[in-house]
Every structure is written in C-alpha cells, then in structure tokens.
Amino acid sequence: MMNQARATMVGAPPKGGAAPGTAENALKAALHVIDHEAAALRQLLETFTAEPGRSALAQALDLLVAVSGRVIVSGMGKSGHIARKIAATMASTGTPAQFVHPGEASHGDMGMITAADAVIALSNSGETAELADLITYSRRWQIPLISITSRGDSTLGQAADVTLALPPAGEAGALGLAPTTSTTMMLAVGDALALALLERKGFSAEDFQRFHPGGKLGQQLLRVADLMHVGSELPLVDAGMPMSQALIEMSAKTFGCVGVVNGAGDLIGIVTDGDLRRHMGTDLLRQSVAEVMTKGPLTTSGQALAAEALRIMNERSITSLFVVDATQPIGIIRLHDCLRAGVA
C-alpha cells in the first residue's frame, strides 16, 4: 500500500504545476510559438517602416557608420546572448565590434570602452539593473548609446541617444514568461543593423572571404588566384614550335594540355588530348603547334570565384582553365584543385 501511494506521488505533477500534455498538444504548441514569433517579426517590420521607427533606425545607422572605434554590444541574461551574436555578426561583416558583459563592465571591463566607440544596449524591460553603470559611463564620457528595448519610456530608452523600440508583441508560449519573441526581435534588429552597415561601407565578397577563411563560407569564396598554378608550372609553348617538342612540354607538366602563345606572349590557343586524337597520323610530330591547336581557348581571371571556374569546367567537360591577365597567361587551374579545396 505504501509503495502504491509512493508511486502515485512520484508520477503526479508538482503542486501548482500543469499536468503533462500529449505529444500532439506539444507539437501544436511548438508550431504556435513559430507562428507567434513570425507575426512579431512582421509587426517589427511595420514598426520600422513607419515613423518614428524608420527615423530612429536611420539615426542609429548614421551614428554607427561614423564610429571610428568599435561597436560595444551589451545585455544581461538572454539579451546578453543575443548581444554576443550581434557583436559577432557585425565583426564578421566589416564593423569592428565586441560584447562586453554589463556585470564585468562594473568591475573593470569598462576600460574596454573608449570615447571612439558606440554602445548598443539590449534590455527588454529597459530597467536591467546591471546596465546602470554602463549607461552612466556612456553619458559621462559622451559615448553614443543606442538602446534596443520594448519600452521606449524606460530608464534605458530615455537615456539613449537613439532608441529602437520593439513593438508590444508579448512572449510566446502558454506562460508567456520565457524570453522568446523579444529576443527574436532583438536578433532581427541586430542583423538589420549589421547588414545595413555592410551595405553603407561597401563591404565586398573579397572582404567577407578574408574574415571567413575557414569552413564552407571560406571554400565558397575562394578565388582562382588562391588555387592556380603559376610560374614554371605553366605549360606554355610557342605557336611555331613543332608538335614533337610540344608533346614533351605537355607530358612534363601533367595538365593534359598546353597553352599556345604568340610572340607577344598572348594566349592564342590550346592543345589538348582531344586535339591530339583529332590530328593523329604519321605526320603529327612534324606539324606545328599552330596547325593542331584549338583557337580562342576558354579562360578565367585570377579574381574570379573558384566556384565559377569549376562551373565552367563542369559545363564544358574540361579539366583545366588558363588564367589570364587581359590576354597574358598568368596561371592554370584544374578541376581537381577546386575539388580538393572543397569548392562545390
């Protein structure tokens, strides 16, 4: 009897808690959260499309693009996690930025913030106590302060130079307590600021690759110049050279082809395995390169994306592309070079 009572107590929900729901109800709740947050993002777009939100967003961008130092992003709790992500996104898209924990700022890390910086402070309520010292510091030293908060009339909202006020969407879920919708909107505002600054600063794909040398992004943004073979590796022959000598060069360089240049060093043709098969005969070795070559070969530039060079080679069923500067050959890239580097 005692064991049965004990089992009943263990299986029962905590006093004051909700009874466990079914798997189907949990799934419905999950979908409701996504729908709720999507609706909040649409509301956020409307807020910053209309006035005064549009002007506030423009002012924030003007302030940030003028910063000569770093953008300091700060927040406490879940807002702090979002602040870290915003700082990381800005740093990777051409805006020097770093996260400063508000609690640590009060104990020495305030020295990380200079008069050349700007501060973005995140707080849903706008009354986060840990931000008080950071707010005071920014006001004392006239450091620009942008707030992202759901309450423009809060302490943070009133102290900031620019307040990006979130619409009153409410948190998702049955309890409506856990930071969900508010942090989603904060993240969206942070992404909007980072990518708008990218646009204002003219941040290019080359810049992006420099900041993302590793991983899939780095592979996708590799340039032909990063992978091409140059110098003595280049298989080049003169147009007037006999094929007997050209074959030696072709065999020595192992690209399965040779580029053909004229007296000025311009690339005017290519001899491939296919050209050899088409001209196979007893007099092949006595023919000149110019008689066997294919004129006007496909080429690419050193600044082209390696992915683009790979696409050309795949579409034309070729395994190598000469790289030219105007008409002068400066390198050669192979299909296998791209695949080995992870370009796809």
Coordinates of C-alpha atoms in Angstrom, one line a residue:
M1 CA 0.0 0.0 0.0
M2 CA 2.8 2.4 0.9
N3 CA 4.6 1.6 -2.4
Q4 CA 1.5 2.2 -4.4
A5 CA 1.0 5.6 -2.7
R6 CA 4.6 6.5 -3.3
A7 CA 4.3 5.6 -6.9
T8 CA 1.3 7.8 -7.3
M9 CA 3.1 10.7 -5.7
V10 CA 6.2 10.3 -8.0
G11 CA 4.0 10.2 -11.1
A12 CA 1.9 13.2 -10.2
P13 CA 2.8 16.8 -11.4
P14 CA 4.3 19.2 -8.9
K15 CA 1.9 21.1 -6.7
G16 CA 0.6 24.1 -8.7
G17 CA 2.1 22.8 -12.0
A18 CA 0.3 21.9 -15.2
A19 CA -0.4 18.3 -16.0
P20 CA 1.8 16.8 -18.7
G21 CA 0.3 17.3 -22.2
T22 CA 0.1 14.9 -25.1
A23 CA 2.7 14.7 -27.8
E24 CA 0.2 16.2 -30.3
N25 CA -0.5 19.1 -28.0
A26 CA 3.2 19.7 -27.6
L27 CA 3.6 19.8 -31.4
K28 CA 0.8 22.3 -31.7
A29 CA 2.4 24.4 -29.0
A30 CA 5.7 24.3 -30.9
L31 CA 4.1 25.4 -34.2
H32 CA 2.2 28.2 -32.3
V33 CA 5.5 29.6 -31.0
I34 CA 6.9 29.8 -34.5
D35 CA 3.7 31.4 -35.8
H36 CA 3.7 33.9 -32.9
E37 CA 7.3 34.9 -33.5
A38 CA 6.8 35.2 -37.2
A39 CA 3.8 37.5 -36.6
A40 CA 6.0 39.6 -34.2
L41 CA 8.7 39.9 -36.9
R42 CA 6.0 41.2 -39.3
Q43 CA 4.9 43.7 -36.7
L44 CA 8.6 44.7 -36.2
L45 CA 8.9 45.4 -39.9
E46 CA 5.8 47.6 -39.8
T47 CA 7.2 49.4 -36.8
F48 CA 10.5 50.4 -38.6
T49 CA 8.8 51.0 -41.9
A50 CA 6.6 53.7 -40.4
E51 CA 7.5 56.7 -38.4
P52 CA 9.0 57.2 -35.9
G53 CA 10.7 53.8 -36.1
R54 CA 12.0 54.5 -39.6
S55 CA 13.8 57.7 -38.5
A56 CA 15.2 56.0 -35.4
L57 CA 16.6 53.2 -37.5
A58 CA 18.2 55.7 -39.9
Q59 CA 19.7 57.7 -37.0
A60 CA 21.1 54.5 -35.4
L61 CA 22.8 53.7 -38.8
D62 CA 24.2 57.2 -39.2
L63 CA 25.6 57.0 -35.7
L64 CA 27.2 53.6 -36.2
V65 CA 28.7 54.3 -39.6
A66 CA 30.5 57.3 -38.1
V67 CA 32.1 55.3 -35.3
S68 CA 35.9 55.3 -35.6
G69 CA 36.4 52.7 -32.8
R70 CA 34.3 49.7 -32.0
V71 CA 30.7 49.0 -31.5
I72 CA 30.2 47.7 -28.0
V73 CA 27.2 45.4 -27.6
S74 CA 25.9 44.6 -24.1
G75 CA 23.0 42.9 -22.4
M76 CA 22.2 40.7 -19.4
G77 CA 20.8 37.2 -19.4
K78 CA 19.1 36.1 -22.7
S79 CA 19.5 39.6 -24.0
G80 CA 23.2 39.1 -23.4
H81 CA 23.3 36.0 -25.6
I82 CA 21.7 37.9 -28.4
A83 CA 24.1 40.8 -27.8
R84 CA 27.0 38.4 -28.3
K85 CA 25.6 37.2 -31.6
I86 CA 25.0 40.7 -32.8
A87 CA 28.6 41.7 -32.0
A88 CA 29.9 38.6 -33.8
T89 CA 27.8 39.3 -36.9
M90 CA 29.0 42.9 -37.0
A91 CA 32.6 41.9 -36.6
S92 CA 32.3 39.4 -39.5
T93 CA 30.7 41.9 -41.8
G94 CA 33.1 44.7 -41.6
T95 CA 32.1 46.6 -38.4
P96 CA 34.6 46.1 -35.6
A97 CA 32.5 45.1 -32.6
Q98 CA 32.8 43.2 -29.3
F99 CA 30.5 42.1 -26.5
V100 CA 31.0 43.5 -23.0
H101 CA 29.2 41.8 -20.1
P102 CA 27.5 44.6 -18.1
G103 CA 28.3 42.9 -14.8
E104 CA 32.0 42.7 -15.7
A105 CA 31.9 46.2 -17.0
S106 CA 31.1 47.4 -13.5
H107 CA 34.2 45.6 -12.2
G108 CA 36.9 46.8 -14.6
D109 CA 35.8 46.0 -18.1
M110 CA 34.5 49.5 -18.6
G111 CA 38.1 50.2 -19.6
M112 CA 37.4 48.4 -22.9
I113 CA 35.1 51.2 -23.9
T114 CA 36.6 54.3 -25.3
A115 CA 35.3 57.7 -26.5
A116 CA 35.8 56.5 -30.1
D117 CA 33.3 53.7 -29.6
A118 CA 29.5 53.4 -29.6
V119 CA 27.4 51.3 -27.3
I120 CA 24.3 49.2 -28.2
A121 CA 22.5 48.1 -25.0
L122 CA 19.8 45.4 -25.1
S123 CA 17.1 45.1 -22.4
N124 CA 13.5 44.0 -22.9
S125 CA 12.3 45.9 -19.9
G126 CA 14.8 48.8 -20.2
E127 CA 15.2 48.6 -16.4
T128 CA 18.0 45.9 -16.2
A129 CA 19.9 47.0 -13.1
E130 CA 23.3 45.6 -14.3
L131 CA 23.2 48.1 -17.2
A132 CA 23.1 51.2 -14.9
D133 CA 26.8 51.7 -14.6
L134 CA 27.3 51.2 -18.4
I135 CA 24.6 53.8 -19.1
T136 CA 26.1 56.3 -16.7
Y137 CA 29.6 55.7 -18.1
S138 CA 28.4 56.3 -21.7
R139 CA 26.6 59.5 -20.6
R140 CA 29.6 60.8 -18.6
W141 CA 32.1 60.4 -21.5
Q142 CA 29.6 61.3 -24.3
I143 CA 29.8 57.8 -25.9
P144 CA 26.9 57.3 -28.3
L145 CA 24.3 55.0 -26.9
I146 CA 21.7 53.0 -28.8
S147 CA 19.1 51.0 -26.9
I148 CA 17.0 48.1 -28.2
T149 CA 14.1 47.7 -25.8
S150 CA 10.4 47.0 -25.7
R151 CA 9.8 50.1 -23.6
G152 CA 10.9 53.4 -25.0
D153 CA 9.9 55.2 -21.8
S154 CA 12.2 53.1 -19.6
T155 CA 15.4 54.2 -18.0
L156 CA 17.4 52.8 -20.8
G157 CA 15.1 54.1 -23.5
Q158 CA 15.1 57.6 -22.1
A159 CA 18.9 57.7 -21.5
A160 CA 19.9 56.5 -25.0
D161 CA 20.7 58.8 -28.0
V162 CA 18.6 56.6 -30.2
T163 CA 16.0 54.1 -29.0
L164 CA 15.0 51.2 -31.3
A165 CA 11.7 50.4 -29.6
L166 CA 10.3 46.9 -30.2
P167 CA 6.5 46.5 -30.7
P168 CA 4.5 45.0 -27.9
A169 CA 4.2 41.5 -29.2
G170 CA 4.3 39.5 -25.9
E171 CA 6.4 36.4 -25.3
A172 CA 5.5 33.1 -26.9
G173 CA 4.2 30.0 -25.2
A174 CA 1.4 29.3 -22.8
L175 CA 3.0 31.0 -19.8
G176 CA 4.3 34.0 -21.9
L177 CA 7.3 34.4 -19.5
A178 CA 10.4 33.0 -21.1
P179 CA 12.3 35.4 -23.3
T180 CA 11.4 34.2 -26.8
T181 CA 9.6 36.8 -29.0
S182 CA 11.5 39.7 -27.5
T183 CA 14.9 38.1 -28.2
T184 CA 13.9 37.0 -31.7
M185 CA 13.0 40.7 -32.5
M186 CA 16.3 41.9 -30.9
L187 CA 18.2 39.5 -33.0
A188 CA 16.4 40.7 -36.2
V189 CA 17.2 44.3 -35.3
G190 CA 20.8 43.4 -34.8
D191 CA 21.1 41.6 -38.1
A192 CA 19.4 44.5 -39.8
L193 CA 21.9 47.0 -38.4
A194 CA 24.9 44.7 -39.3
L195 CA 23.9 44.1 -42.9
A196 CA 22.8 47.7 -43.4
L197 CA 26.3 48.8 -42.2
L198 CA 27.8 46.3 -44.6
E199 CA 25.8 48.0 -47.4
R200 CA 26.8 51.5 -46.3
K201 CA 30.5 50.6 -46.1
G202 CA 30.6 48.8 -49.4
F203 CA 31.8 45.5 -47.8
S204 CA 32.6 43.1 -50.7
A205 CA 32.7 39.4 -51.1
E206 CA 36.5 39.6 -51.0
D207 CA 36.3 41.3 -47.6
F208 CA 33.9 38.6 -46.4
Q209 CA 36.3 35.8 -47.5
R210 CA 39.1 37.5 -45.7
F211 CA 37.1 37.3 -42.4
H212 CA 35.9 33.8 -43.1
P213 CA 39.0 31.8 -44.3
G214 CA 37.8 28.5 -42.8
G215 CA 34.7 26.4 -43.2
K216 CA 32.2 26.2 -46.0
L217 CA 32.0 30.0 -46.4
G218 CA 35.7 30.3 -47.0
Q219 CA 35.6 27.5 -49.5
Q220 CA 32.7 29.1 -51.5
L221 CA 34.6 32.4 -51.6
L222 CA 38.0 31.2 -52.7
R223 CA 39.4 33.0 -55.7
V224 CA 41.0 31.4 -58.7
A225 CA 44.2 33.2 -57.7
D226 CA 44.2 31.2 -54.4
L227 CA 44.3 27.9 -56.2
M228 CA 46.0 28.4 -59.6
H229 CA 49.4 27.0 -60.6
V230 CA 51.9 29.7 -61.7
G231 CA 55.5 30.3 -62.9
S232 CA 57.4 27.3 -64.1
E233 CA 54.4 25.0 -63.6
L234 CA 52.6 26.7 -66.5
P235 CA 52.5 24.5 -69.6
L236 CA 53.2 27.0 -72.5
V237 CA 54.6 26.6 -76.0
D238 CA 55.2 28.9 -78.9
A239 CA 52.8 28.7 -81.9
G240 CA 55.6 28.0 -84.3
M241 CA 57.1 25.1 -82.2
P242 CA 56.9 21.6 -83.8
M243 CA 54.5 19.2 -82.1
S244 CA 57.3 16.9 -81.2
Q245 CA 58.6 19.5 -78.7
A246 CA 55.1 20.5 -77.6
L247 CA 54.4 16.9 -76.6
I248 CA 57.4 16.9 -74.3
E249 CA 56.2 20.0 -72.5
M250 CA 52.7 18.6 -72.3
S251 CA 53.9 15.3 -70.8
A252 CA 56.2 17.1 -68.3
K253 CA 53.6 19.4 -66.9
T254 CA 50.8 16.8 -66.5
F255 CA 47.9 19.1 -67.0
G256 CA 46.8 17.2 -70.1
C257 CA 47.1 20.3 -72.2
V258 CA 49.5 23.2 -73.2
G259 CA 48.7 26.8 -73.8
V260 CA 49.9 28.4 -77.1
V261 CA 51.3 31.9 -77.1
N262 CA 52.4 34.2 -79.9
G263 CA 55.5 36.4 -80.0
A264 CA 53.9 39.0 -77.7
G265 CA 53.1 36.4 -75.1
D266 CA 49.4 36.5 -75.7
L267 CA 47.4 33.2 -75.2
I268 CA 46.0 32.4 -78.6
G269 CA 45.2 28.7 -78.4
I270 CA 45.4 25.4 -76.5
V271 CA 46.4 21.9 -77.4
T272 CA 44.5 19.2 -75.5
D273 CA 44.4 15.4 -75.6
G274 CA 41.3 15.8 -77.8
D275 CA 43.3 17.9 -80.3
L276 CA 45.9 15.1 -80.5
R277 CA 43.3 12.5 -81.2
R278 CA 41.8 14.6 -83.9
H279 CA 45.1 15.1 -85.6
M280 CA 46.5 11.6 -85.0
G281 CA 48.6 10.5 -88.0
T282 CA 52.1 9.8 -89.2
D283 CA 52.8 13.5 -89.7
L284 CA 51.5 14.7 -86.3
L285 CA 55.0 15.2 -84.9
R286 CA 56.1 17.2 -87.9
Q287 CA 53.1 19.6 -87.7
S288 CA 53.5 23.0 -86.0
V289 CA 51.5 23.7 -82.8
A290 CA 49.5 26.3 -84.7
E291 CA 48.2 23.7 -87.1
V292 CA 46.9 21.4 -84.3
M293 CA 45.8 23.9 -81.6
T294 CA 42.2 25.0 -80.8
K295 CA 42.0 28.7 -81.2
G296 CA 40.4 31.1 -78.6
P297 CA 40.5 28.8 -75.5
L298 CA 38.2 29.4 -72.6
T299 CA 39.9 31.4 -69.8
T300 CA 39.2 32.9 -66.5
S301 CA 40.7 35.7 -64.3
G302 CA 42.6 35.4 -61.1
Q303 CA 39.9 37.4 -59.2
A304 CA 37.0 35.1 -60.4
L305 CA 35.5 32.9 -57.8
A306 CA 36.9 29.3 -57.9
A307 CA 33.3 28.1 -57.8
E308 CA 32.7 30.0 -61.1
A309 CA 35.8 28.4 -62.7
L310 CA 34.5 25.0 -61.5
R311 CA 31.1 25.6 -63.1
I312 CA 32.7 26.5 -66.4
M313 CA 34.8 23.3 -66.4
N314 CA 31.8 21.1 -65.5
E315 CA 29.6 22.7 -68.1
R316 CA 32.2 22.4 -70.9
S317 CA 33.5 19.0 -69.8
I318 CA 37.1 20.2 -69.5
T319 CA 39.6 19.6 -66.6
S320 CA 41.7 22.8 -66.8
L321 CA 41.3 26.5 -67.4
F322 CA 44.1 29.0 -68.2
V323 CA 44.1 32.2 -66.1
V324 CA 44.8 35.4 -67.9
D325 CA 45.5 39.0 -67.1
A326 CA 44.0 40.7 -70.2
T327 CA 45.4 38.3 -72.8
Q328 CA 48.6 37.2 -71.0
P329 CA 48.5 33.8 -69.3
I330 CA 49.4 34.0 -65.6
G331 CA 48.2 30.7 -64.3
I332 CA 46.2 27.5 -64.8
I333 CA 43.6 25.9 -62.5
R334 CA 42.4 22.3 -62.6
L335 CA 39.1 20.8 -61.8
H336 CA 40.8 18.7 -59.1
D337 CA 42.3 21.8 -57.5
C338 CA 38.8 23.1 -56.9
L339 CA 37.5 19.8 -55.6
R340 CA 40.5 19.3 -53.3
A341 CA 39.9 22.7 -51.8
G342 CA 36.3 21.8 -51.1
V343 CA 34.8 24.2 -53.7
A344 CA 31.4 23.0 -54.8

